[in-house]
Coordinates of C-alpha atoms and ligand atoms in Angstrom, one line a residue:
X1 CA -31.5 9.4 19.9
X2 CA -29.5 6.7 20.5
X3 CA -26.3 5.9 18.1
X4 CA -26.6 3.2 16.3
X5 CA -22.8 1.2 17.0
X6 CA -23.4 -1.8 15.4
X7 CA -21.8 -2.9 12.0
X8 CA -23.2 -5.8 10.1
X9 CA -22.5 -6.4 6.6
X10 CA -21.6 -9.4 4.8
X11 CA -18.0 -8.8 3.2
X12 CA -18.2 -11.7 1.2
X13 CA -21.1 -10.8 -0.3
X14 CA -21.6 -7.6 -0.8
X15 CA -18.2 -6.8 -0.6
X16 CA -19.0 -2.8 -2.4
X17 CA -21.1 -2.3 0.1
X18 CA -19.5 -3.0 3.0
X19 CA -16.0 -1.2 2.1
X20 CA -18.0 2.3 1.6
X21 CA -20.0 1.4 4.5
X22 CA -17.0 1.0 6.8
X23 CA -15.0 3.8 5.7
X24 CA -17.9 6.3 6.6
X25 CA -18.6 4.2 9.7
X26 CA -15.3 3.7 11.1
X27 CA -14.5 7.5 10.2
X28 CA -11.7 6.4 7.8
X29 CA -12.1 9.7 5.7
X30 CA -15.3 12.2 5.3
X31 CA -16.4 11.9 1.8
X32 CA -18.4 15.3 1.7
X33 CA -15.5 17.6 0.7
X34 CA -17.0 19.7 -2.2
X35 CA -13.9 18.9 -4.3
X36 CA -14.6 16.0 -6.8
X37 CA -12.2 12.7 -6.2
X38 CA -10.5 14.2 -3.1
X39 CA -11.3 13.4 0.6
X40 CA -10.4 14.3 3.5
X41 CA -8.6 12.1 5.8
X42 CA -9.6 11.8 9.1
X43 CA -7.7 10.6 12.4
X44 CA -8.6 7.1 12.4
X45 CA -7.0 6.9 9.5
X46 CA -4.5 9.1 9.4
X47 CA -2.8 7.6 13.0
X48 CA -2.5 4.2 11.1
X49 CA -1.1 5.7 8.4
X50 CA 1.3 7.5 9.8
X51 CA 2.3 4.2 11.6
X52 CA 3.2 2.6 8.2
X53 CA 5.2 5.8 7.0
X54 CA 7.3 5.4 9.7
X55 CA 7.9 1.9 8.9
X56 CA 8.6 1.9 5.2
X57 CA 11.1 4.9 6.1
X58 CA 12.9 3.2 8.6
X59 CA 13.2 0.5 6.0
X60 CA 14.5 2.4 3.4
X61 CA 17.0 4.6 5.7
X62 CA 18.2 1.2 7.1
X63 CA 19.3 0.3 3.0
X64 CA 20.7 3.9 2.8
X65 CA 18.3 5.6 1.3
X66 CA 18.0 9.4 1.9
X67 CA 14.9 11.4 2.3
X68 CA 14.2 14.6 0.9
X69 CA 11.4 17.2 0.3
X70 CA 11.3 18.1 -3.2
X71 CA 8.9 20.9 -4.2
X72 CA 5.2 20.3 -5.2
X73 CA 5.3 21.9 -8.6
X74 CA 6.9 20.9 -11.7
X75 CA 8.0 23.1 -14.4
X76 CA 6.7 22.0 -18.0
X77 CA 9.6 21.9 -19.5
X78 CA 11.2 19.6 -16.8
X79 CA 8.0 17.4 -17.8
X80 CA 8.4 17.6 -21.6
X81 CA 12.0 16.1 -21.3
X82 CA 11.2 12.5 -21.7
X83 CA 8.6 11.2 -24.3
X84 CA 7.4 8.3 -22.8
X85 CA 6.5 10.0 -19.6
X86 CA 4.8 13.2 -21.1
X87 CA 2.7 10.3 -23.2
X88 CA 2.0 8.4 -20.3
X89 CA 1.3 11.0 -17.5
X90 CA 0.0 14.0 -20.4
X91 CA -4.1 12.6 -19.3
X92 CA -3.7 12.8 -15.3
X93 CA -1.9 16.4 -15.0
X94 CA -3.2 19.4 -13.0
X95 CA -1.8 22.3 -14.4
X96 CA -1.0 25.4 -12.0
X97 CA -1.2 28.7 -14.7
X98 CA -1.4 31.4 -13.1
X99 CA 0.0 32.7 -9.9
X100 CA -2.7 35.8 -8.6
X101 CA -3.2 37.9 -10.9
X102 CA -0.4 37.2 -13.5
X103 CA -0.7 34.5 -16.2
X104 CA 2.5 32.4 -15.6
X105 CA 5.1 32.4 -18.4
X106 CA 5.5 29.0 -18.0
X107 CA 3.0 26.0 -16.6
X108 CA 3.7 24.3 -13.5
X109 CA 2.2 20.6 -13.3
X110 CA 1.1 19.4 -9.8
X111 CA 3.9 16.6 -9.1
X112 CA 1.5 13.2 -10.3
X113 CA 4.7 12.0 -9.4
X114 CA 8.7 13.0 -9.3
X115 CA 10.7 11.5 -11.8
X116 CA 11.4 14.6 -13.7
X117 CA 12.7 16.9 -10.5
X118 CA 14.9 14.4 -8.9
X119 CA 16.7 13.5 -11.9
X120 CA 17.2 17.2 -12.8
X121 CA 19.1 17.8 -9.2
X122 CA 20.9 14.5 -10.2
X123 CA 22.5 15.7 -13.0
X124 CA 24.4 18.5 -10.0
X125 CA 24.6 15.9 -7.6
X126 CA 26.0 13.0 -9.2
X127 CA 29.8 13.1 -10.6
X128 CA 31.8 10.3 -10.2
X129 CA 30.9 6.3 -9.3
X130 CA 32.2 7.3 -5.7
X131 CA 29.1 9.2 -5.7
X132 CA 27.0 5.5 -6.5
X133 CA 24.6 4.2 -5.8
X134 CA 22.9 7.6 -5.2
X135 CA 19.6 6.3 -3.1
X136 CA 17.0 8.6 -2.6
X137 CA 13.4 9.1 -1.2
X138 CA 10.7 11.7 -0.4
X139 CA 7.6 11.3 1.2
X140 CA 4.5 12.8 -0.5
X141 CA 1.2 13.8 -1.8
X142 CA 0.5 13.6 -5.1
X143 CA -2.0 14.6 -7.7
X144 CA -3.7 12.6 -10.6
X145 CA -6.9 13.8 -12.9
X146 CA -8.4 10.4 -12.5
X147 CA -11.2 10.0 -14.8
X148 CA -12.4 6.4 -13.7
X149 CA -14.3 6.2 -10.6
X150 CA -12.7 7.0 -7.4
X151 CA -12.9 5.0 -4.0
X152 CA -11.8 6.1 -1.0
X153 CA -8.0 5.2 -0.7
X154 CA -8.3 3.3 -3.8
X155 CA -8.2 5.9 -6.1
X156 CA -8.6 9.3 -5.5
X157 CA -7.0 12.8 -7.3
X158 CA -4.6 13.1 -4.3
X159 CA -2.7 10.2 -2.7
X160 CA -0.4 10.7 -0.1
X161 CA 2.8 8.0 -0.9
X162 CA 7.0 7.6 -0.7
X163 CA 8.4 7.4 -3.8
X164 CA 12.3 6.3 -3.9
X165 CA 14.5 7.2 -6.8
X166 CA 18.3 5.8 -7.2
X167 CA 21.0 6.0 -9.8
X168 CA 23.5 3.1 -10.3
X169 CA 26.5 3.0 -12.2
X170 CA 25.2 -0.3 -14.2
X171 CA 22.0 -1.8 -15.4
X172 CA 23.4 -4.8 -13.3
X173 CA 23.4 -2.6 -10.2
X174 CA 20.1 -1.0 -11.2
X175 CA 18.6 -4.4 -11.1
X176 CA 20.1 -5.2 -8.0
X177 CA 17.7 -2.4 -6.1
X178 CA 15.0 -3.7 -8.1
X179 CA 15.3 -6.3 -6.4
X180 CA 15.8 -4.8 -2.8
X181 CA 12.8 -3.0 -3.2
X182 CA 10.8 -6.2 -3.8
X183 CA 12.2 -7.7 -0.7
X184 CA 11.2 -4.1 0.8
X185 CA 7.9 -4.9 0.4
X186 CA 8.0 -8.3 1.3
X187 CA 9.3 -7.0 4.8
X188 CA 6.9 -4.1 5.6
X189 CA 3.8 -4.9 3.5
X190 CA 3.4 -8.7 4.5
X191 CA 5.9 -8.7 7.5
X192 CA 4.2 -5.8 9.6
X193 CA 1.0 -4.8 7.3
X194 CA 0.1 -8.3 7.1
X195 CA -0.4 -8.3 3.2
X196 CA 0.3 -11.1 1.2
X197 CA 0.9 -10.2 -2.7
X198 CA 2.1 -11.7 -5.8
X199 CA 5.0 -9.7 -7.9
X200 CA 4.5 -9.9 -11.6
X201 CA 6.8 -8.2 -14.0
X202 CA 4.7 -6.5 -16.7
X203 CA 3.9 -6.9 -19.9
X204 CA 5.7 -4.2 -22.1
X205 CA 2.2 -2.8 -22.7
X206 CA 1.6 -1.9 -19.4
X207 CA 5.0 -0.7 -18.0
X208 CA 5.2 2.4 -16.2
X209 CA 5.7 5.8 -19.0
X210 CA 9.9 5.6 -19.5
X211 CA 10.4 2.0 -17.9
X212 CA 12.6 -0.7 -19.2
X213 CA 11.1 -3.1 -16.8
X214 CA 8.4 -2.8 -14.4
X215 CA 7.4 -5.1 -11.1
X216 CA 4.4 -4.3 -9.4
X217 CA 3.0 -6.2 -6.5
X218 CA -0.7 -7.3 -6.8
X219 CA -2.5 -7.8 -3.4
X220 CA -5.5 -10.0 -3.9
X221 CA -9.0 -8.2 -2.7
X222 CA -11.5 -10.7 -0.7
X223 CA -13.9 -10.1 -4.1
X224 CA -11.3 -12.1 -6.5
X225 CA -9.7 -8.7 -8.1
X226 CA -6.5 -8.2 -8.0
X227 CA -5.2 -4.3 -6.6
X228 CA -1.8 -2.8 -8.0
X229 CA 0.2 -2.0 -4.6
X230 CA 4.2 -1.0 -4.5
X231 CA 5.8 -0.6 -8.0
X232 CA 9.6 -0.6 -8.8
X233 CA 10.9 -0.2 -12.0
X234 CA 14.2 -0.1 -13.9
X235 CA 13.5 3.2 -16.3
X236 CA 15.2 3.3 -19.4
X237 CA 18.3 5.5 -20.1
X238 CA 16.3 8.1 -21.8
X239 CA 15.5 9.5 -18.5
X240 CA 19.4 9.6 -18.1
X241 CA 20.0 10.8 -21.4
X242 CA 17.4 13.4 -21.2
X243 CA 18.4 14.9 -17.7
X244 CA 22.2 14.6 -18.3
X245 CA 22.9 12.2 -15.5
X246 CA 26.5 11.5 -15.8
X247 CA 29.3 9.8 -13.7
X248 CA 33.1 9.9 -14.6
X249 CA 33.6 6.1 -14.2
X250 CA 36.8 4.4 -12.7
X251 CA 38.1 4.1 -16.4
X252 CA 37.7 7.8 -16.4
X253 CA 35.1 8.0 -19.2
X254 CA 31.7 9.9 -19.0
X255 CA 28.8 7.5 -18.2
X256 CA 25.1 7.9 -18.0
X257 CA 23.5 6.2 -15.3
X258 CA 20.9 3.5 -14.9
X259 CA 18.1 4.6 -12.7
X260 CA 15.3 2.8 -11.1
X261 CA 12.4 4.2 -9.0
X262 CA 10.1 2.7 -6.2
X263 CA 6.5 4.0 -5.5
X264 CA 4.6 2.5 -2.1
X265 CA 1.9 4.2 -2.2
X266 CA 0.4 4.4 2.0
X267 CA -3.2 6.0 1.3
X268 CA -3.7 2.7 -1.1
X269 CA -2.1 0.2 0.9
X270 CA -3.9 1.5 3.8
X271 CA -7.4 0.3 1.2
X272 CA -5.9 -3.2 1.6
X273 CA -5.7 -3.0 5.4
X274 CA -9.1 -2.5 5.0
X275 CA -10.2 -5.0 2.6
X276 CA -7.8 -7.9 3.6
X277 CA -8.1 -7.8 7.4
X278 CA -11.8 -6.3 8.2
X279 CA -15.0 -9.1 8.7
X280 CA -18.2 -8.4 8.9
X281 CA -18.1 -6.7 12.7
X282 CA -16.0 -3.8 10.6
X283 CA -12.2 -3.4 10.5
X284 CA -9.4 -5.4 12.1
X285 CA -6.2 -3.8 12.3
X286 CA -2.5 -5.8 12.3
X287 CA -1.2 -5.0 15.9
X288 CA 1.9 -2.2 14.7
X289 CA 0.0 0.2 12.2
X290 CA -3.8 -0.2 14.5
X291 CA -4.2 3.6 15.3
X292 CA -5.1 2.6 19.1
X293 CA -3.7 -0.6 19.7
X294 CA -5.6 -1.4 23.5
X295 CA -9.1 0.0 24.2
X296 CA -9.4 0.0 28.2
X297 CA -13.5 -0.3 29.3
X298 CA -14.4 0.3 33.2
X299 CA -17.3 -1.6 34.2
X300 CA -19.4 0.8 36.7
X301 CA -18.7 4.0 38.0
X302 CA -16.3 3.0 41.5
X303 CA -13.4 5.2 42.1
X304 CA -11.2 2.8 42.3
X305 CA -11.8 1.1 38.7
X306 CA -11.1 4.4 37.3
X307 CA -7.7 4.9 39.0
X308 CA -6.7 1.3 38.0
X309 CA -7.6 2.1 34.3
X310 CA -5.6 4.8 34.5
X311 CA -2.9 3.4 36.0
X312 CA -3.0 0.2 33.7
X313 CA -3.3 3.2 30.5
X314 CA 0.1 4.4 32.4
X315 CA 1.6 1.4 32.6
X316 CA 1.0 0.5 28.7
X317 CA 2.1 3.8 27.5
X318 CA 5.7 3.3 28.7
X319 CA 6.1 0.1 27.1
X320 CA 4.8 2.5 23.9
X321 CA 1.5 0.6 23.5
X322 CA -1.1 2.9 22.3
X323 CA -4.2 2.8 24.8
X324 CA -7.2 4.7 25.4
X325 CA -10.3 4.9 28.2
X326 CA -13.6 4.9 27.1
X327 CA -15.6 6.1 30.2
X328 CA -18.4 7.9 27.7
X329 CA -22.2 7.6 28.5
X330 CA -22.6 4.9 25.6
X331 CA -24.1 1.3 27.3
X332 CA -21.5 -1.4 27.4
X333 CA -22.5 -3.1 24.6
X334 CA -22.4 0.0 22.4
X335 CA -18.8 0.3 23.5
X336 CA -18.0 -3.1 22.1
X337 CA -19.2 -2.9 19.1
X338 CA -18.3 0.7 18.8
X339 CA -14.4 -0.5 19.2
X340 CA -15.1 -4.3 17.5
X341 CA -16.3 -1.6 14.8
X342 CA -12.9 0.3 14.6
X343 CA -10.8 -2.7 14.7
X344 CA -8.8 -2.2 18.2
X345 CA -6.6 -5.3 18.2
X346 CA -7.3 -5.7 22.2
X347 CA -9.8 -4.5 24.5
X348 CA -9.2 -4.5 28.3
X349 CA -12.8 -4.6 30.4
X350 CA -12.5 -4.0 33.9
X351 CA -15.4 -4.4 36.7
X352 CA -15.5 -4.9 40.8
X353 CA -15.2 -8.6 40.1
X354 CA -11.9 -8.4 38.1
X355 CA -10.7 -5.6 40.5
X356 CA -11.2 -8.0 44.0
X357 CA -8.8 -10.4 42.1
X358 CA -6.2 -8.2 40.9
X359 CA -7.4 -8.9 36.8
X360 CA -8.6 -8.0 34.1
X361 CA -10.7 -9.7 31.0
X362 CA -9.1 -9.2 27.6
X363 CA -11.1 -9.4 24.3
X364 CA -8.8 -10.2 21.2
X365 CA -10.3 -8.6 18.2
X366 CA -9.0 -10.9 15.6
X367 CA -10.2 -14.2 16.9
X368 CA -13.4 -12.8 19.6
X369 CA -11.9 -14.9 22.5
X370 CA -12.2 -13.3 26.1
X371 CA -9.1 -14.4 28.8
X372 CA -8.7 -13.3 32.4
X373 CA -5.2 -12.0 33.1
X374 CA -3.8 -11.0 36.0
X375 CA -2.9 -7.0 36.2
X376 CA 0.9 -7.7 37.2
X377 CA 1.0 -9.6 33.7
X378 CA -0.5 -7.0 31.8
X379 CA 2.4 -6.1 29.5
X380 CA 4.2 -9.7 29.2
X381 CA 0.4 -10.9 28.0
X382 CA 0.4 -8.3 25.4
X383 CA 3.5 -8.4 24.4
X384 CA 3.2 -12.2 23.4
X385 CA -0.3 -12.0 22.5
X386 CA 0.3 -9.0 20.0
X387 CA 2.6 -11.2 17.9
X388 CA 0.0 -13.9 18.2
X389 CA -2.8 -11.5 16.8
X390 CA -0.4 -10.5 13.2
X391 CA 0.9 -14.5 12.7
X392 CA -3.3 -14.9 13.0
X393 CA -3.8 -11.8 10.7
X394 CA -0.7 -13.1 8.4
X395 CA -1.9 -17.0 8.3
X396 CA -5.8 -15.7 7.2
X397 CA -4.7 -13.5 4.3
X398 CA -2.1 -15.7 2.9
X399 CA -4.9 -18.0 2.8
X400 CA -7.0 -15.9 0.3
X401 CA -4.3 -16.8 -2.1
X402 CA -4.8 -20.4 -1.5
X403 CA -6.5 -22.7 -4.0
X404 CA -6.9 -19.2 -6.1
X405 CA -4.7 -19.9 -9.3
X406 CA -6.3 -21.8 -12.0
X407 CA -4.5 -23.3 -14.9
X408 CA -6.4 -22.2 -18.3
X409 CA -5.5 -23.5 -21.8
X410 CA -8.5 -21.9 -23.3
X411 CA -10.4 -19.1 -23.4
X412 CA -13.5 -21.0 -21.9
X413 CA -11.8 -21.8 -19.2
X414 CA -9.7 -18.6 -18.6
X415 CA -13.4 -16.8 -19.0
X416 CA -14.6 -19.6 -16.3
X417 CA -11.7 -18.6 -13.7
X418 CA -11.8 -15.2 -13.4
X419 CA -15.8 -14.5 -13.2
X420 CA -15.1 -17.2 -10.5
X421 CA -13.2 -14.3 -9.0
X422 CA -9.8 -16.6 -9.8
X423 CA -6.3 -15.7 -11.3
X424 CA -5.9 -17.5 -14.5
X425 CA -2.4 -19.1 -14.9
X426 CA -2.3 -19.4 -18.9
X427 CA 0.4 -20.1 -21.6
X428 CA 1.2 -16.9 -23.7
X429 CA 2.6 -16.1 -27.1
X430 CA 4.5 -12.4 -25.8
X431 CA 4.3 -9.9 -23.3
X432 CA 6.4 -8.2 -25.7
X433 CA 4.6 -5.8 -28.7
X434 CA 3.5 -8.9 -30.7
X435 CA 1.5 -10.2 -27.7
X436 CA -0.6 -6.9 -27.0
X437 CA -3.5 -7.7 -29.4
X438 CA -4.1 -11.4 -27.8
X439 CA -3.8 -9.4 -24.5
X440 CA -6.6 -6.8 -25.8
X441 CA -9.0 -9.8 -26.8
X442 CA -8.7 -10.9 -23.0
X443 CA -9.5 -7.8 -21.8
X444 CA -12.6 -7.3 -24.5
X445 CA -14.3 -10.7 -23.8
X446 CA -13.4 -11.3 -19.9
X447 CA -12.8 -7.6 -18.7
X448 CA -9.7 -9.1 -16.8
X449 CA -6.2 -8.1 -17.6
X450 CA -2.6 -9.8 -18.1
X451 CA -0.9 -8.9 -14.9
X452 CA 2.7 -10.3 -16.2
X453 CA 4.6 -13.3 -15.6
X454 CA 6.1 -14.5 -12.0
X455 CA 10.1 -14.0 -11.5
X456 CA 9.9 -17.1 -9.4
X457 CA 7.6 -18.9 -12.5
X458 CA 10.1 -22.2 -12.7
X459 CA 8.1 -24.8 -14.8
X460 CA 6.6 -24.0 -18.7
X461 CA 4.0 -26.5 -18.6
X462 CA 1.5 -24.8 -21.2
X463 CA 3.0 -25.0 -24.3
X464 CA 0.2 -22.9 -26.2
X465 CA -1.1 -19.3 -26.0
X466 CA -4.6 -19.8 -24.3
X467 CA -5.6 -17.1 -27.3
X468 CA -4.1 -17.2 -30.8
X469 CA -3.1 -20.9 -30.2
X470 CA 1.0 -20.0 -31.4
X471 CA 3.5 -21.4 -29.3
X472 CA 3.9 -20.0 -25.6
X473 CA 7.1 -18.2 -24.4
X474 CA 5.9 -17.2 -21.0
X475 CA 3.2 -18.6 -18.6
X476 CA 1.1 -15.3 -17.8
X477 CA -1.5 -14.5 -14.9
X478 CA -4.8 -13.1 -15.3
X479 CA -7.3 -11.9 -13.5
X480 CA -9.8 -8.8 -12.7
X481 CA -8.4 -5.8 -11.3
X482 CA -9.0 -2.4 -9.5
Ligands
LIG501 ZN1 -1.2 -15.1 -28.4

């Protein structure tokens, strides 16, 4: 039987297809676990993965933030504390009810996210402003009943993310990490993931359960919707209130803190990867988080092309590029496609010809070009050429954002720009309360949503909400989403 290796879908048109296609393919995660909206994560994955961990950690340790482990389970009551948040989360909960045997006294909820243990250990941590800012992360999986349709990485029941959690000593300071965390992302999801993304503060219908004020960063998908990547958000004091999170301020009076919290979550950023970077050959990885970063190919079976593979695999290891050999059985061009497939940024072939002259041919996977380079090069080439390959990767996905915004003053035209898979830029009467039911009509007649308005928004040049007609306080942005 012979494998097939190829991979040839059109992304930009069948877009569906090709992301379930590739996933499978590319051995991203094995959808046949017999639990419903949970996968299982598989290597190829799970090495790039672990690559972006590391640098979102690094990140937030360099800003002082420190990690911790917190326990899986969360008590009920712990849960119960905040209204907001029960409201909010109530729908996605796993509940844990019995341990053996015994019916538990109380139920434990599998975390859907942390909020309610941190701030519990904050109120015996935290005691005086010396103690502030309090900065805070863990590293985790977490659990959500989704009832909408799950896609690999996309949404699942089980998403493995970091979520930060920090307690200032004023809203002023709280707003400050907001802030930081935005510029977070901006450093590891566009700087080294190769993301581009829009922040949008949100509308106060669709703020995160317990949030004063909620940022999220939307990544545009190559099909026109929009995908909700990190989160930060500056919770209101109730969460404070509720948990008894205290500091005896310089003036020596009790105060209760202002929190904010932070959620990146890796398994769905890692769906971006995917989307953003692949073509239709199959995935392309950005040069840091690629799971192998150099694929080495000997042409013909001579002894001494083997050693110098090895030795060149030897060589890149200590400069800690990832590189592998593939001396398999599989033809040539199956190994090509095979890797072109699996999105190795570079791909080294070497044959008698290149070995007579002391070179090698390199393949860059981003733009399909072949080079000769001579072996004592080797690591200054790649070096160079790596950053090349992300300010390529960078350049073609900030693009996708070009020409993509589309003023709207009426609902025609708003309609228009988003089946067009466009973001609608449109005057708006509220994103506070009084703004929800114009917000609703959107949703009913175009299936797109408000994503919020634009901290860097500078001009008001609509002066009328694009669907009641009143006068516009904000300029909003809408568009189809994930
Ligand atoms: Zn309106």
């Amino acid at each position: 039987m012979v494998i097939k290796t190829t991979f040839s879908i059109d992304k930009n048109k069948d877009f569906s297809n090709w992301y379930t296609d590739i996933v499978q393919k590319a051995e991203l995660a094995d959808l046949r676990s017999n639990i419903k909206g949970f996968l299982v994560f598989q290597p190829w994955s799970v090495l790039s993965m672990e690559k972006m961990f590391k640098y979102l950690e690094q990140v937030l340790q360099r800003k002082n933030h420190k990690p911790y482990w917190f326990p899986t389970l969360i008590p009920e009551k712990n849960f119960k504390i905040e209204a907001s948040h029960v409201k909010g989360f109530s729908p996605d909960v796993f509940w844990v009810t019995r341990g053996g045997e015994t019916e538990l006294e109380e139920k434990y909820a599998l975390r859907p996210t942390s909020e309610t243990l941190f701030y519990q250990m904050f109120s015996l941590w935290i005691r005086s402003y010396k103690d502030l800012p309090f900065k805070t992360y863990q590293r985790a999986n977490v659990f959500r009943y989704e009832t909408k349709a799950t896609r690999p990485f996309l949404r699942s029941r089980e998403f493995h993310w970091i979520e930060a959690h920090c307690a200032h000593a004023t809203q002023e300071d709280a707003m400050k990490q907001v802030y930081e965390d935005m510029e977070t992302t901006k450093e590891v999801l566009h700087d080294i993931f190769c993301l581009p993304f829009i922040f949008f503060e949100r509308p106060s219908w669709d703020k995160f359960p317990g949030a004063e004020r909620t940022f999220a960063a939307d990544v545009l998908n190559p099909d026109g919707k929009l995908v909700q990547q990190p989160s930060t958000h500056l919770l209101k004091q109730d969460f404070a209130k509720g948990f008894n999170v205290r500091f005896k301020d310089k003036d020596e009076k009790e105060k209760y803190c202002w929190i904010t919290c932070y959620g990146p979550a890796v398994s769905r950023i890692f769906a971006s990867v995917i989307a953003v970077h692949g073509d239709n050959k199959g995935l392309r990885f950005p040069w840091k988080i690629a799971p192998v970063q150099v694929i080495i190919i000997p042409i013909g079976e001579d002894k001494e092309i083997k050693k110098q593979t090895e030795k060149i695999k030897a060589q890149l290891s200590e400069k800690n590029i990832s590189a592998e050999i593939d001396d398999s059985d599989k033809t040539l061009g199956e190994k090509f496609y095979f890797w072109e497939m699996k999105g190795v940024p570079l791909r080294i072939e070497l044959g008698k010809r290149e070995l007579a002259k002391n070179e090698v041919i390199i393949f860059r996977r981003d733009t399909g070009k072949k080079q000769p380079v001579k072996i004592k090069d080797l690591s200054d080439y790649i070096g160079k050429t790596s950053e090349d390959i992300d300010k390529h990767l960078i350049h073609e996905a900030d693009n996708l954002f070009k020409d993509k915004i589309i003023n709207a003053k009426t609902k025609a035209e708003l309609k228009k720009a988003v089946d067009s898979g466009k973001i609608a830029r449109c005057g708006f009467c509220s994103v506070g309360k009084e703004g929800e039911k114009c917000a609703e009509i959107i949703e009913k007649e175009t299936s797109a949503t408000v994503r919020g308005t634009r901290l860097d928004e500078k001009s008001k040049d609509i002066d009328k909400c694009v669907i009641c007609g009143k006068k516009a306080n904000h300029i909003v942005y809408v568009a189809k989403q994930y």
